[in-house]
mmCIF file of C-alpha atoms in Angstrom:
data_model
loop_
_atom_site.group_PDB
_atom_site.id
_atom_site.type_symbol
_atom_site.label_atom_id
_atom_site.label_comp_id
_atom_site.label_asym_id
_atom_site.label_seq_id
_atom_site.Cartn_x
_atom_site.Cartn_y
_atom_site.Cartn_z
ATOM 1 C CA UNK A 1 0.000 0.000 0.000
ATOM 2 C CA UNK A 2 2.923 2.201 0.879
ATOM 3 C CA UNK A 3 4.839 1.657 -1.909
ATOM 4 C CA UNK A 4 2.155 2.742 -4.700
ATOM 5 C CA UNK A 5 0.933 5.311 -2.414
ATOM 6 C CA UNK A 6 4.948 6.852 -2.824
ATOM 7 C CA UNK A 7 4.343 6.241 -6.947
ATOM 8 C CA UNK A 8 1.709 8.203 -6.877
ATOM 9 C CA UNK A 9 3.707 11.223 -4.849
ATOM 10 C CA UNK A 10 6.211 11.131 -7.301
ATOM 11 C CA UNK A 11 4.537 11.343 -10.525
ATOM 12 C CA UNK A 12 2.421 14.382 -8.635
ATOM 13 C CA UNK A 13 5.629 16.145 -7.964
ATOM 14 C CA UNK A 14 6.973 15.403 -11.173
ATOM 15 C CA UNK A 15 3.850 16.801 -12.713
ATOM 16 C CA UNK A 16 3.783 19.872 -10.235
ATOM 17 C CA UNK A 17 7.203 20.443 -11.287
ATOM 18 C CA UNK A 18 6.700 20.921 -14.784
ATOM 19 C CA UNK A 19 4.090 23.346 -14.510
ATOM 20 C CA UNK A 20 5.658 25.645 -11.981
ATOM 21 C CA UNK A 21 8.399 26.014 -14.459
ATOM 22 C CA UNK A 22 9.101 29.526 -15.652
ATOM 23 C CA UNK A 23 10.274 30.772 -18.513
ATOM 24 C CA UNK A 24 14.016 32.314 -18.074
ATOM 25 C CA UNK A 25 14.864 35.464 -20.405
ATOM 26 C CA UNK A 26 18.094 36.249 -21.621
ATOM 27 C CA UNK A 27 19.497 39.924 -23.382
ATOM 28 C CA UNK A 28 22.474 40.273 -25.690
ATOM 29 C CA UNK A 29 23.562 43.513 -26.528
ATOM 30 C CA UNK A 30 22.477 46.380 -24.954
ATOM 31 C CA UNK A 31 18.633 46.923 -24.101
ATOM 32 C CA UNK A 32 17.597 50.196 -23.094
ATOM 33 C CA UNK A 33 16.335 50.490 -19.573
ATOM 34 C CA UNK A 34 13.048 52.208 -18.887
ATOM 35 C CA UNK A 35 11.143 52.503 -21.444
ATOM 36 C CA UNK A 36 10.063 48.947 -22.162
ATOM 37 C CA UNK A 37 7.289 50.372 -25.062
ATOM 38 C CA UNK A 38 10.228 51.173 -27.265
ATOM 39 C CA UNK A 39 11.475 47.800 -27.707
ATOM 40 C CA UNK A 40 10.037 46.562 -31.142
ATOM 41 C CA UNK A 41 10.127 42.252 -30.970
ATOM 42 C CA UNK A 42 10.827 40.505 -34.204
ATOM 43 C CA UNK A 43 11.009 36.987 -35.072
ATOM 44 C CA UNK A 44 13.371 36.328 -38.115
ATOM 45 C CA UNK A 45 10.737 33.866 -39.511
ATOM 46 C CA UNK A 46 8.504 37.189 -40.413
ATOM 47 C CA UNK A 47 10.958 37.670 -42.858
ATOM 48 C CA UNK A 48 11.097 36.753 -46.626
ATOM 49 C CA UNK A 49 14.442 37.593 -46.979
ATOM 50 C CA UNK A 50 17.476 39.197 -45.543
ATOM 51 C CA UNK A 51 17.506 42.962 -46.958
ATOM 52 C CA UNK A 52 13.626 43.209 -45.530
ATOM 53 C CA UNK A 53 15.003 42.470 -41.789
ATOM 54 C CA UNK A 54 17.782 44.677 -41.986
ATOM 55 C CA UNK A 55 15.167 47.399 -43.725
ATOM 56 C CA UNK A 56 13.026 46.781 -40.314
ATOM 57 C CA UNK A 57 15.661 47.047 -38.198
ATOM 58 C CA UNK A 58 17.069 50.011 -39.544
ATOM 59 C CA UNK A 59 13.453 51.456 -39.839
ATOM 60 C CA UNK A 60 12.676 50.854 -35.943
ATOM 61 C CA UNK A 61 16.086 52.502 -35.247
ATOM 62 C CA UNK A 62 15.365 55.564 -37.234
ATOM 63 C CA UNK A 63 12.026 55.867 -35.652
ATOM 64 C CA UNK A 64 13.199 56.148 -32.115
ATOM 65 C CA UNK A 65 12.760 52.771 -31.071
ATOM 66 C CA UNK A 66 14.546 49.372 -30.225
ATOM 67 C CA UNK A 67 14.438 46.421 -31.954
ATOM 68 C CA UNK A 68 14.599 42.815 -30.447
ATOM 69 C CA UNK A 69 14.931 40.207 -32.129
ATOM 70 C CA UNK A 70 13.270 37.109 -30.342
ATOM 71 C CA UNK A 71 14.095 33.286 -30.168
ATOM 72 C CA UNK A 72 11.928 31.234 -28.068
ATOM 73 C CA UNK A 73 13.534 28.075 -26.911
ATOM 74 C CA UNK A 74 11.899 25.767 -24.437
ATOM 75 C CA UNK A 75 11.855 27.714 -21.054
ATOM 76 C CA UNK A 76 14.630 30.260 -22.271
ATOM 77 C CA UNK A 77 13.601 33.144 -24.467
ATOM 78 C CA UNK A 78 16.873 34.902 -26.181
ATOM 79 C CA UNK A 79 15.995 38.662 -26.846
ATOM 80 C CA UNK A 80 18.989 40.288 -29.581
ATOM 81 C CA UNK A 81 19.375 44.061 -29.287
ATOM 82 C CA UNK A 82 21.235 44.572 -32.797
ATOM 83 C CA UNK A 83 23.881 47.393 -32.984
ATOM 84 C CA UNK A 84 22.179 49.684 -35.197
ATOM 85 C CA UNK A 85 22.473 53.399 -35.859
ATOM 86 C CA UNK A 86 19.818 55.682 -38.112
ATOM 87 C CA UNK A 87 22.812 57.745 -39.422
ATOM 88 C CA UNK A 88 25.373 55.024 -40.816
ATOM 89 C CA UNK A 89 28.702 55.031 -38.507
ATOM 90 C CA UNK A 90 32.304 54.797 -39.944
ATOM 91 C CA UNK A 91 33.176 51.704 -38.521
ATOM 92 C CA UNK A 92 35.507 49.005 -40.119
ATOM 93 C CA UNK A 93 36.356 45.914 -37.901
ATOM 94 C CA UNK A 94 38.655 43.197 -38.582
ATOM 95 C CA UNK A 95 37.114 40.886 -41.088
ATOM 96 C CA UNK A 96 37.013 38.259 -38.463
ATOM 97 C CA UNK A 97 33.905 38.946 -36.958
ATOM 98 C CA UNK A 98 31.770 38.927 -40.076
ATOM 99 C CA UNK A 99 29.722 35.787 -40.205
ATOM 100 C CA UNK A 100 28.232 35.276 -43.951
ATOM 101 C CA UNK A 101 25.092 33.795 -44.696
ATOM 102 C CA UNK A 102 24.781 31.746 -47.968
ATOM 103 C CA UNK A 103 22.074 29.476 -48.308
ATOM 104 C CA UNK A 104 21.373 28.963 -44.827
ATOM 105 C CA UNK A 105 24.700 28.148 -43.700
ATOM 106 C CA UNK A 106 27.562 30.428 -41.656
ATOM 107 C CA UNK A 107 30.910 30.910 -43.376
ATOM 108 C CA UNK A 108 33.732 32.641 -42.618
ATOM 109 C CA UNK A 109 34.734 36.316 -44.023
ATOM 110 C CA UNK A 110 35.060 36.123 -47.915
ATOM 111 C CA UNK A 111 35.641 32.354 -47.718
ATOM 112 C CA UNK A 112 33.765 29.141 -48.600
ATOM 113 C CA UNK A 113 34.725 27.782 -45.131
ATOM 114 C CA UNK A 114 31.831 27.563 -43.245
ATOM 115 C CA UNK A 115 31.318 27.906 -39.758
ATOM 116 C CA UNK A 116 31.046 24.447 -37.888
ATOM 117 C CA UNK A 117 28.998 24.099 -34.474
ATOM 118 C CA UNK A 118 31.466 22.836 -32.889
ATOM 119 C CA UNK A 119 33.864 25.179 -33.740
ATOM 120 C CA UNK A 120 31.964 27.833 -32.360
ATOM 121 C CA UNK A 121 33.709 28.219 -28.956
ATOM 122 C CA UNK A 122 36.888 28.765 -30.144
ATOM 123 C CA UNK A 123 35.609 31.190 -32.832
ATOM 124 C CA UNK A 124 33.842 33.052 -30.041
ATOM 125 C CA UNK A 125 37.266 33.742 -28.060
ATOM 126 C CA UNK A 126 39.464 34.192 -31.215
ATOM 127 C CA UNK A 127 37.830 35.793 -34.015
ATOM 128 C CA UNK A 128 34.238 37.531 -31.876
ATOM 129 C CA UNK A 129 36.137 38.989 -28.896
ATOM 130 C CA UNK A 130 36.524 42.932 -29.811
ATOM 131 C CA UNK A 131 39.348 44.364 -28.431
ATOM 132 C CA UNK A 132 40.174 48.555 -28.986
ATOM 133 C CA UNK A 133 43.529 49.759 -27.468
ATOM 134 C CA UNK A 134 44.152 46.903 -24.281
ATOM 135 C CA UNK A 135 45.177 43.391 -24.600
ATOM 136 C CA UNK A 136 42.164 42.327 -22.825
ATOM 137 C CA UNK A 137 38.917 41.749 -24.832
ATOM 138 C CA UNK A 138 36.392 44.587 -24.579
ATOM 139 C CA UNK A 139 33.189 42.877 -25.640
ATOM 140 C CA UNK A 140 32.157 40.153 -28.207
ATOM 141 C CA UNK A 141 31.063 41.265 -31.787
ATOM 142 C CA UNK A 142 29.180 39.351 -34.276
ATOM 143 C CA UNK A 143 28.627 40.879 -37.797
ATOM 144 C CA UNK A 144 26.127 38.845 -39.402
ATOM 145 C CA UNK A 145 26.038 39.750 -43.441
ATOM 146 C CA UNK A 146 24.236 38.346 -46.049
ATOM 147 C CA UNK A 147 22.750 39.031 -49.739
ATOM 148 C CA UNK A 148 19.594 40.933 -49.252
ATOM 149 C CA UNK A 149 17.831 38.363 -50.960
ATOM 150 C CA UNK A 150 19.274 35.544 -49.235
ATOM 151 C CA UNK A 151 16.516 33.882 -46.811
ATOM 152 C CA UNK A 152 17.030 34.484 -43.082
ATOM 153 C CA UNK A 153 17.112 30.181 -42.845
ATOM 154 C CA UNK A 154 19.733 29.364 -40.289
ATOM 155 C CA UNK A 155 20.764 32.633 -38.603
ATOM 156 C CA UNK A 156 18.282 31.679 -35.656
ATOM 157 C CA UNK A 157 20.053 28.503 -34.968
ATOM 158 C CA UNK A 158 23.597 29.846 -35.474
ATOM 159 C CA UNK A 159 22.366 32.462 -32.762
ATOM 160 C CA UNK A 160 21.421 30.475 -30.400
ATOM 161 C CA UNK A 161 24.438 28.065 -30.429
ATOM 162 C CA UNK A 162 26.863 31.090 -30.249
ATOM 163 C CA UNK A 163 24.801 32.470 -27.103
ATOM 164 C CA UNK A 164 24.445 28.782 -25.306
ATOM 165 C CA UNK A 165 28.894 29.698 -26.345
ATOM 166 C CA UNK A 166 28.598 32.908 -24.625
ATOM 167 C CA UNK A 167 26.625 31.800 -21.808
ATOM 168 C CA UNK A 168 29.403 28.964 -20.467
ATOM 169 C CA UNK A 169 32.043 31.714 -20.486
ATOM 170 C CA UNK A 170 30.055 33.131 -17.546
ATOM 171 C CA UNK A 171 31.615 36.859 -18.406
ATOM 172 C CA UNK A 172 30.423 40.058 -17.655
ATOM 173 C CA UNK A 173 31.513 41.260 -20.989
ATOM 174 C CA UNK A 174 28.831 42.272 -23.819
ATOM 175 C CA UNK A 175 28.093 39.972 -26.712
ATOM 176 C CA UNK A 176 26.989 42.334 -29.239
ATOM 177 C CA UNK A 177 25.204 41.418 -32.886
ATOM 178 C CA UNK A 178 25.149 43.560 -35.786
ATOM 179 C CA UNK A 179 23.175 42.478 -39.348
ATOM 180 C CA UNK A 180 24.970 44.293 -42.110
ATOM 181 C CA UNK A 181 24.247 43.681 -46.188
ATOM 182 C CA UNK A 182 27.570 42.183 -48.222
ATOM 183 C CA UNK A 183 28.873 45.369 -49.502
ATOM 184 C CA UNK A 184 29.798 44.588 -52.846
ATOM 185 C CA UNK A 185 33.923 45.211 -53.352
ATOM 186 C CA UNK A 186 35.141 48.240 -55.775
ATOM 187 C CA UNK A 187 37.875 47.427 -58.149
ATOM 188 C CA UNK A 188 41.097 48.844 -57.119
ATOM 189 C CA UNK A 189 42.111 52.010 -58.822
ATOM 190 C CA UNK A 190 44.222 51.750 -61.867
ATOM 191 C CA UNK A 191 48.111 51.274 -60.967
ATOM 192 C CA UNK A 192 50.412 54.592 -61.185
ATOM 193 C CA UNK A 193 48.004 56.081 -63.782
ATOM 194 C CA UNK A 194 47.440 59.279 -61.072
ATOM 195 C CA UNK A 195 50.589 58.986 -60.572
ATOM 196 C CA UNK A 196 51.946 59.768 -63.631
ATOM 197 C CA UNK A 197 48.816 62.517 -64.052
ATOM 198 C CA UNK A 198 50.361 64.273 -60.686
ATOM 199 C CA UNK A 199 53.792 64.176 -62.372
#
């Protein structure tokens, strides 16, 4: 009698257990405190393509507000505040913290390597740690670019295995996001010919 009677406490705690469960949220980049109406969520799988996220990123910027980009998970919502500024900035990091997006998969700057999961920690210390004028790392920066008609497949799940990354370094340091489109490259300017014209 005892012994089915404890069966049944278990499975009611078990079940009790699941439901009291809550739902843990985690920010990346930086959210802006107060205001919490500015904050304009997206999902990436609203998009058709690539150059219309950036366009509504860009767009919520420019119009005063914040967007977050949101990936539910089970239990663990992931809320991205993108670096994003209405007024372009001149800003030109080290190639190796672009991520490019071809057909759903990650690969390295201006490469057809692509970016392997488990690669990801070591990619997050060596080529995503930002430093400026120390020897210590100032934050973590992610440049995500892509075609603008290139569909937004993968980037969700290549965001949330760099964050689960992130989150076992246990740092206090920033892990910042950015969604830029390929720029395409110029041809170099003609060899000595304003040279010669300066002459």
């Amino acid at each position: 009698m005892n012994l089915k009677f404890a069966k049944y406490l278990i499975i009611i705690l078990f079940l009790a257990s699941c439901v009291t469960q809550e739902t843990e949220i985690k920010n990346y980049g930086f959210p802006k405190n107060g205001n919490e109406s500015l904050n304009k969520p997206l999902e990436l799988s609203e998009f058709k393509n690539y150059g219309k996220l950036i366009d509504r990123i860009n767009g919520i910027v420019c119009n005063d507000s914040v967007p977050k980009i949101v990936i539910k998970g089970k239990n663990l919502i992931r809320n991205i505040y993108p670096i994003e500024h209405c007024e372009p900035m001149i800003f030109d990091p080290d190639g190796k913290h672009y991520v490019t997006f071809r057909k759903g998969k990650p690969f390295e700057w201006q490469t057809i390597t692509e970016i392997l999961t488990d690669s990801l920690s070591s990619k997050l210390n060596k080529d995503f740690a930002y430093y400026r004028n120390s020897e210590k790392p100032e934050s973590y920066l992610i440049i995500i670019e892509s075609e603008r008609d290139e569909k937004v497949n993968g980037i969700e799940k290549f965001i949330t295995n760099i964050t689960k990354e992130y989150d076992k370094l246990g740092t206090d340091l920033e892990l910042n996001f950015a969604f830029w489109e390929v720029v395409p490259h110029l041809p170099p300017p003609p060899a000595n010919g304003n040279e010669r014209k300066n002459e």
